[in-house]
Amino acid sequence: MADKHASQAPMAWGDDQPLVRVEGLRKSFGSLEVLKDINMWVMPGEVVTIIGASGSGKSTLLRCINLLESPDAGQVWFKDVNLTGPKTNVNALREKIGMVFQGFNLFANMNVLDNCTLAPVTLKKMSKTEAEAEAMRNLDAVGLTQFAKSPVTSLSGGQKQRVAIARALCMKPEVMLFDEPTSALDPEIVGEVLNVMRDLAAQGMTMVVVTHEMAFAKNVSDRVVFMDKGVIAEEGRPQDIFTHPQHPRTREFLARYLEDEPKEA
């Protein structure tokens, strides 16, 4: 993996410094260059939404942040640690970066509670009692305590995604990554997942959200990043992006998606 900034000293980290920092990120799949010199940052407590057309590189960028995809060049920093450095314990740092996937990724052979306690017990070495108490607190936060002993196969899509959020929270992450968390859901149950995410944002959770839910991006984000063909074409405050987009592709994208977007997601 290329490491073109390896000689630079790491930035001293504090609450006024980015929690996540991406520098010069590039990623290709074969001859297709998906990410082209991406630079971005996420401040503590900030909600950053990434929007753009399908195929613009949004999900690949998110997966590179916690190294589910390995960048071809560039660096990803978490606080003052270079995740892409050769000596970095990626698994240990990944415990601090929660991830919620489009397809839930729950263990179908386990009940809800066991899905939430598996990683804390095996990775963080929590006791079973402590892990279950933490799981119940997070299941209560997403409104699913009554389903703790239910098999995940018996849940609706919206319930499964709320379990996935609770499971990620059980690791006590410092930042949460959401990869189109509502796109696999029926329209009538999208709101229950977005409400949980709104609550997390209100509680100060640092979040990076890839989404097509424009009302969420407009009303909950601190900052919106618009991607187009592997680059960040525009970014800014949601009121600026949605009211006065500067880039022609941003204007085109928002005109198309906002035509049918309900006022409240």
CSV table of C-alpha atoms in Angstrom, one decimal:
chain,number,residue,atom,x,y,z
A,1,MET,CA,0.0,0.0,0.0
A,2,ALA,CA,1.3,3.4,-1.0
A,3,ASP,CA,2.1,5.7,2.0
A,4,LYS,CA,3.1,9.0,0.4
A,5,HIS,CA,2.8,11.0,3.6
A,6,ALA,CA,4.7,8.6,5.8
A,7,SER,CA,7.4,11.1,6.6
A,8,GLN,CA,4.9,13.6,8.0
A,9,ALA,CA,4.5,13.9,11.8
A,10,PRO,CA,1.0,12.9,13.0
A,11,MET,CA,-1.3,15.8,14.0
A,12,ALA,CA,-1.7,16.3,17.7
A,13,TRP,CA,-5.2,15.2,18.6
A,14,GLY,CA,-7.7,17.0,20.8
A,15,ASP,CA,-11.4,17.9,20.8
A,16,ASP,CA,-10.8,20.6,18.3
A,17,GLN,CA,-9.1,18.2,15.9
A,18,PRO,CA,-10.7,15.8,13.5
A,19,LEU,CA,-11.7,12.4,14.9
A,20,VAL,CA,-11.3,10.9,11.4
A,21,ARG,CA,-9.1,12.4,8.7
A,22,VAL,CA,-8.7,11.1,5.1
A,23,GLU,CA,-5.8,12.2,3.0
A,24,GLY,CA,-5.1,11.6,-0.6
A,25,LEU,CA,-7.3,8.4,-0.7
A,26,ARG,CA,-7.3,6.4,-3.9
A,27,LYS,CA,-9.0,3.1,-4.7
A,28,SER,CA,-9.4,1.2,-7.9
A,29,PHE,CA,-11.0,-2.1,-8.7
A,30,GLY,CA,-9.2,-3.4,-11.8
A,31,SER,CA,-9.1,-0.6,-14.3
A,32,LEU,CA,-11.9,1.3,-12.6
A,33,GLU,CA,-10.7,4.1,-10.4
A,34,VAL,CA,-13.5,4.5,-7.8
A,35,LEU,CA,-11.9,7.0,-5.5
A,36,LYS,CA,-9.6,9.8,-6.8
A,37,ASP,CA,-7.5,11.7,-4.3
A,38,ILE,CA,-10.2,12.0,-1.6
A,39,ASN,CA,-9.5,14.4,1.3
A,40,MET,CA,-12.1,14.8,4.1
A,41,TRP,CA,-12.4,15.0,7.9
A,42,VAL,CA,-15.0,14.4,10.6
A,43,MET,CA,-14.9,16.4,13.9
A,44,PRO,CA,-16.0,15.0,17.2
A,45,GLY,CA,-19.8,15.0,17.6
A,46,GLU,CA,-20.3,15.9,14.0
A,47,VAL,CA,-22.8,14.3,11.7
A,48,VAL,CA,-21.5,14.1,8.1
A,49,THR,CA,-23.7,12.7,5.4
A,50,ILE,CA,-22.3,11.6,2.0
A,51,ILE,CA,-24.7,11.9,-0.9
A,52,GLY,CA,-24.4,11.3,-4.6
A,53,ALA,CA,-25.5,9.0,-7.4
A,54,SER,CA,-25.0,5.3,-7.3
A,55,GLY,CA,-21.5,4.4,-8.3
A,56,SER,CA,-20.0,7.7,-7.2
A,57,GLY,CA,-17.7,6.0,-4.6
A,58,LYS,CA,-19.7,6.8,-1.4
A,59,SER,CA,-19.8,3.3,0.0
A,60,THR,CA,-16.2,2.5,-1.0
A,61,LEU,CA,-15.1,5.6,0.8
A,62,LEU,CA,-16.9,4.5,3.9
A,63,ARG,CA,-15.4,1.0,3.7
A,64,CYS,CA,-12.0,2.5,3.3
A,65,ILE,CA,-12.3,4.5,6.5
A,66,ASN,CA,-12.3,1.3,8.6
A,67,LEU,CA,-10.3,-0.6,6.1
A,68,LEU,CA,-12.9,-3.1,5.1
A,69,GLU,CA,-11.4,-2.0,1.7
A,70,SER,CA,-7.7,-1.4,1.5
A,71,PRO,CA,-6.8,2.0,-0.1
A,72,ASP,CA,-4.4,1.9,-3.0
A,73,ALA,CA,-2.9,5.2,-1.8
A,74,GLY,CA,-3.4,7.8,0.8
A,75,GLN,CA,-4.0,7.6,4.6
A,76,VAL,CA,-6.8,7.3,7.0
A,77,TRP,CA,-6.3,8.7,10.5
A,78,PHE,CA,-8.3,8.0,13.6
A,79,LYS,CA,-7.4,10.6,16.1
A,80,ASP,CA,-3.6,10.6,15.9
A,81,VAL,CA,-3.2,7.0,14.7
A,82,ASN,CA,-2.6,6.2,11.0
A,83,LEU,CA,-5.0,3.3,10.3
A,84,THR,CA,-3.1,2.6,7.0
A,85,GLY,CA,0.3,2.5,8.8
A,86,PRO,CA,2.1,-0.9,8.6
A,87,LYS,CA,2.3,-1.4,12.3
A,88,THR,CA,-1.2,-0.3,13.2
A,89,ASN,CA,-3.4,-2.8,15.1
A,90,VAL,CA,-6.4,-2.3,12.8
A,91,ASN,CA,-8.6,-4.7,14.7
A,92,ALA,CA,-8.2,-2.8,18.0
A,93,LEU,CA,-8.9,0.5,16.4
A,94,ARG,CA,-11.8,-0.9,14.5
A,95,GLU,CA,-13.5,-1.6,17.8
A,96,LYS,CA,-13.8,2.2,18.2
A,97,ILE,CA,-15.4,2.6,14.7
A,98,GLY,CA,-18.9,1.1,14.6
A,99,MET,CA,-20.3,0.0,11.3
A,100,VAL,CA,-24.0,-0.5,10.2
A,101,PHE,CA,-24.4,-2.1,6.8
A,102,GLN,CA,-27.2,-1.9,4.2
A,103,GLY,CA,-27.9,-5.6,4.6
A,104,PHE,CA,-27.9,-5.8,8.5
A,105,ASN,CA,-25.1,-8.5,8.6
A,106,LEU,CA,-26.7,-10.2,11.7
A,107,PHE,CA,-26.0,-13.8,12.6
A,108,ALA,CA,-29.1,-15.6,11.6
A,109,ASN,CA,-28.4,-18.6,13.9
A,110,MET,CA,-28.4,-16.4,17.1
A,111,ASN,CA,-31.1,-14.5,18.9
A,112,VAL,CA,-31.0,-10.7,19.2
A,113,LEU,CA,-29.2,-10.6,22.6
A,114,ASP,CA,-26.5,-13.0,21.5
A,115,ASN,CA,-25.9,-11.0,18.3
A,116,CYS,CA,-25.3,-7.9,20.6
A,117,THR,CA,-23.0,-9.7,23.1
A,118,LEU,CA,-20.8,-11.8,20.9
A,119,ALA,CA,-18.3,-9.1,20.0
A,120,PRO,CA,-18.0,-7.4,23.4
A,121,VAL,CA,-17.4,-10.8,25.0
A,122,THR,CA,-14.9,-12.1,22.4
A,123,LEU,CA,-13.1,-8.9,21.5
A,124,LYS,CA,-13.4,-6.6,24.5
A,125,LYS,CA,-13.3,-9.5,27.0
A,126,MET,CA,-16.4,-8.2,28.8
A,127,SER,CA,-18.1,-10.7,31.2
A,128,LYS,CA,-21.3,-12.2,29.9
A,129,THR,CA,-23.2,-10.3,32.6
A,130,GLU,CA,-21.7,-7.0,31.7
A,131,ALA,CA,-22.2,-7.5,28.0
A,132,GLU,CA,-25.8,-8.5,28.4
A,133,ALA,CA,-26.5,-5.4,30.6
A,134,GLU,CA,-24.9,-3.2,28.0
A,135,ALA,CA,-26.8,-4.9,25.2
A,136,MET,CA,-30.1,-4.4,27.1
A,137,ARG,CA,-29.4,-0.7,27.5
A,138,ASN,CA,-28.8,-0.3,23.8
A,139,LEU,CA,-31.8,-2.5,22.8
A,140,ASP,CA,-33.9,-0.2,25.0
A,141,ALA,CA,-32.4,2.8,23.2
A,142,VAL,CA,-33.6,1.4,19.9
A,143,GLY,CA,-37.0,0.2,21.3
A,144,LEU,CA,-36.4,-3.5,21.1
A,145,THR,CA,-35.9,-4.8,24.6
A,146,GLN,CA,-39.0,-7.1,24.2
A,147,PHE,CA,-37.2,-8.9,21.3
A,148,ALA,CA,-34.0,-9.7,23.2
A,149,LYS,CA,-34.6,-13.4,23.1
A,150,SER,CA,-36.2,-13.5,19.7
A,151,PRO,CA,-34.4,-15.1,16.8
A,152,VAL,CA,-33.3,-12.4,14.3
A,153,THR,CA,-35.1,-14.3,11.5
A,154,SER,CA,-38.4,-13.4,13.1
A,155,LEU,CA,-37.8,-9.7,12.9
A,156,SER,CA,-38.9,-7.2,10.2
A,157,GLY,CA,-36.2,-5.4,8.2
A,158,GLY,CA,-36.5,-2.2,10.3
A,159,GLN,CA,-36.2,-4.2,13.5
A,160,LYS,CA,-33.1,-6.0,12.1
A,161,GLN,CA,-31.5,-2.7,11.3
A,162,ARG,CA,-32.2,-1.4,14.7
A,163,VAL,CA,-30.6,-4.5,16.2
A,164,ALA,CA,-27.6,-3.9,14.0
A,165,ILE,CA,-27.3,-0.3,15.4
A,166,ALA,CA,-27.6,-1.6,19.0
A,167,ARG,CA,-25.0,-4.3,18.3
A,168,ALA,CA,-22.6,-1.7,17.0
A,169,LEU,CA,-23.2,0.6,20.0
A,170,CYS,CA,-22.4,-2.3,22.4
A,171,MET,CA,-18.7,-1.9,21.4
A,172,LYS,CA,-18.9,1.7,22.7
A,173,PRO,CA,-17.6,3.2,19.5
A,174,GLU,CA,-16.4,6.7,19.2
A,175,VAL,CA,-17.7,7.1,15.7
A,176,MET,CA,-20.5,5.3,13.8
A,177,LEU,CA,-20.4,4.6,10.0
A,178,PHE,CA,-23.7,4.0,8.3
A,179,ASP,CA,-23.7,2.5,4.8
A,180,GLU,CA,-27.1,3.3,3.2
A,181,PRO,CA,-28.8,1.8,6.3
A,182,THR,CA,-32.4,2.3,5.0
A,183,SER,CA,-32.0,1.4,1.3
A,184,ALA,CA,-32.9,-2.3,1.9
A,185,LEU,CA,-36.0,-1.4,3.9
A,186,ASP,CA,-39.7,-1.1,2.8
A,187,PRO,CA,-40.6,2.6,2.6
A,188,GLU,CA,-43.1,2.4,5.5
A,189,ILE,CA,-40.4,1.3,8.0
A,190,VAL,CA,-37.6,3.6,7.0
A,191,GLY,CA,-38.7,6.1,9.5
A,192,GLU,CA,-38.1,3.9,12.5
A,193,VAL,CA,-34.4,3.5,11.7
A,194,LEU,CA,-34.0,7.2,10.9
A,195,ASN,CA,-35.5,8.1,14.2
A,196,VAL,CA,-32.9,6.0,16.0
A,197,MET,CA,-30.2,7.7,14.0
A,198,ARG,CA,-31.7,11.1,14.8
A,199,ASP,CA,-31.6,10.2,18.5
A,200,LEU,CA,-27.9,9.2,18.3
A,201,ALA,CA,-27.1,12.5,16.6
A,202,ALA,CA,-28.9,14.4,19.3
A,203,GLN,CA,-26.8,12.6,21.9
A,204,GLY,CA,-23.6,13.8,20.3
A,205,MET,CA,-22.5,10.6,18.5
A,206,THR,CA,-20.0,11.2,15.7
A,207,MET,CA,-21.6,9.8,12.6
A,208,VAL,CA,-20.7,9.4,8.9
A,209,VAL,CA,-23.8,8.4,6.9
A,210,VAL,CA,-24.0,7.4,3.3
A,211,THR,CA,-27.6,7.9,2.4
A,212,HIS,CA,-30.2,8.6,-0.2
A,213,GLU,CA,-32.5,10.0,2.4
A,214,MET,CA,-32.3,13.7,1.5
A,215,ALA,CA,-34.6,14.9,4.4
A,216,PHE,CA,-32.2,13.2,6.9
A,217,ALA,CA,-29.2,14.8,5.2
A,218,LYS,CA,-30.8,18.2,5.1
A,219,ASN,CA,-32.3,18.2,8.7
A,220,VAL,CA,-29.8,16.2,10.7
A,221,SER,CA,-26.4,16.7,9.1
A,222,ASP,CA,-23.8,19.2,10.3
A,223,ARG,CA,-22.1,18.9,6.9
A,224,VAL,CA,-23.0,17.3,3.6
A,225,VAL,CA,-20.5,15.9,1.2
A,226,PHE,CA,-21.6,15.4,-2.4
A,227,MET,CA,-19.6,12.8,-4.4
A,228,ASP,CA,-19.5,12.5,-8.2
A,229,LYS,CA,-17.5,10.0,-10.2
A,230,GLY,CA,-15.0,9.3,-7.4
A,231,VAL,CA,-14.3,12.8,-6.2
A,232,ILE,CA,-15.8,15.2,-3.6
A,233,ALA,CA,-17.4,17.7,-5.9
A,234,GLU,CA,-18.9,19.9,-3.2
A,235,GLU,CA,-19.3,20.0,0.6
A,236,GLY,CA,-20.7,22.4,3.1
A,237,ARG,CA,-23.5,23.1,5.5
A,238,PRO,CA,-26.8,21.4,4.6
A,239,GLN,CA,-28.6,24.8,4.3
A,240,ASP,CA,-26.0,25.9,1.7
A,241,ILE,CA,-25.9,22.6,-0.2
A,242,PHE,CA,-29.6,22.3,-0.4
A,243,THR,CA,-30.5,26.0,-1.0
A,244,HIS,CA,-27.5,27.2,-3.1
A,245,PRO,CA,-25.5,24.3,-4.5
A,246,GLN,CA,-22.5,25.6,-6.4
A,247,HIS,CA,-21.5,22.7,-8.6
A,248,PRO,CA,-23.6,21.9,-11.6
A,249,ARG,CA,-23.7,18.1,-10.8
A,250,THR,CA,-24.9,18.9,-7.2
A,251,ARG,CA,-27.7,21.0,-8.6
A,252,GLU,CA,-28.6,18.3,-11.1
A,253,PHE,CA,-28.5,15.5,-8.4
A,254,LEU,CA,-30.6,17.4,-5.9
A,255,ALA,CA,-33.2,18.5,-8.5
A,256,ARG,CA,-33.8,14.9,-9.4
A,257,TYR,CA,-33.9,13.5,-5.9
A,258,LEU,CA,-35.8,16.3,-4.1
A,259,GLU,CA,-38.7,16.2,-6.6
A,260,ASP,CA,-40.1,13.1,-4.9
A,261,GLU,CA,-38.6,13.5,-1.5
A,262,PRO,CA,-41.2,13.8,1.3
A,263,LYS,CA,-40.9,16.8,3.7
A,264,GLU,CA,-40.2,14.4,6.6
A,265,ALA,CA,-38.4,11.1,6.2
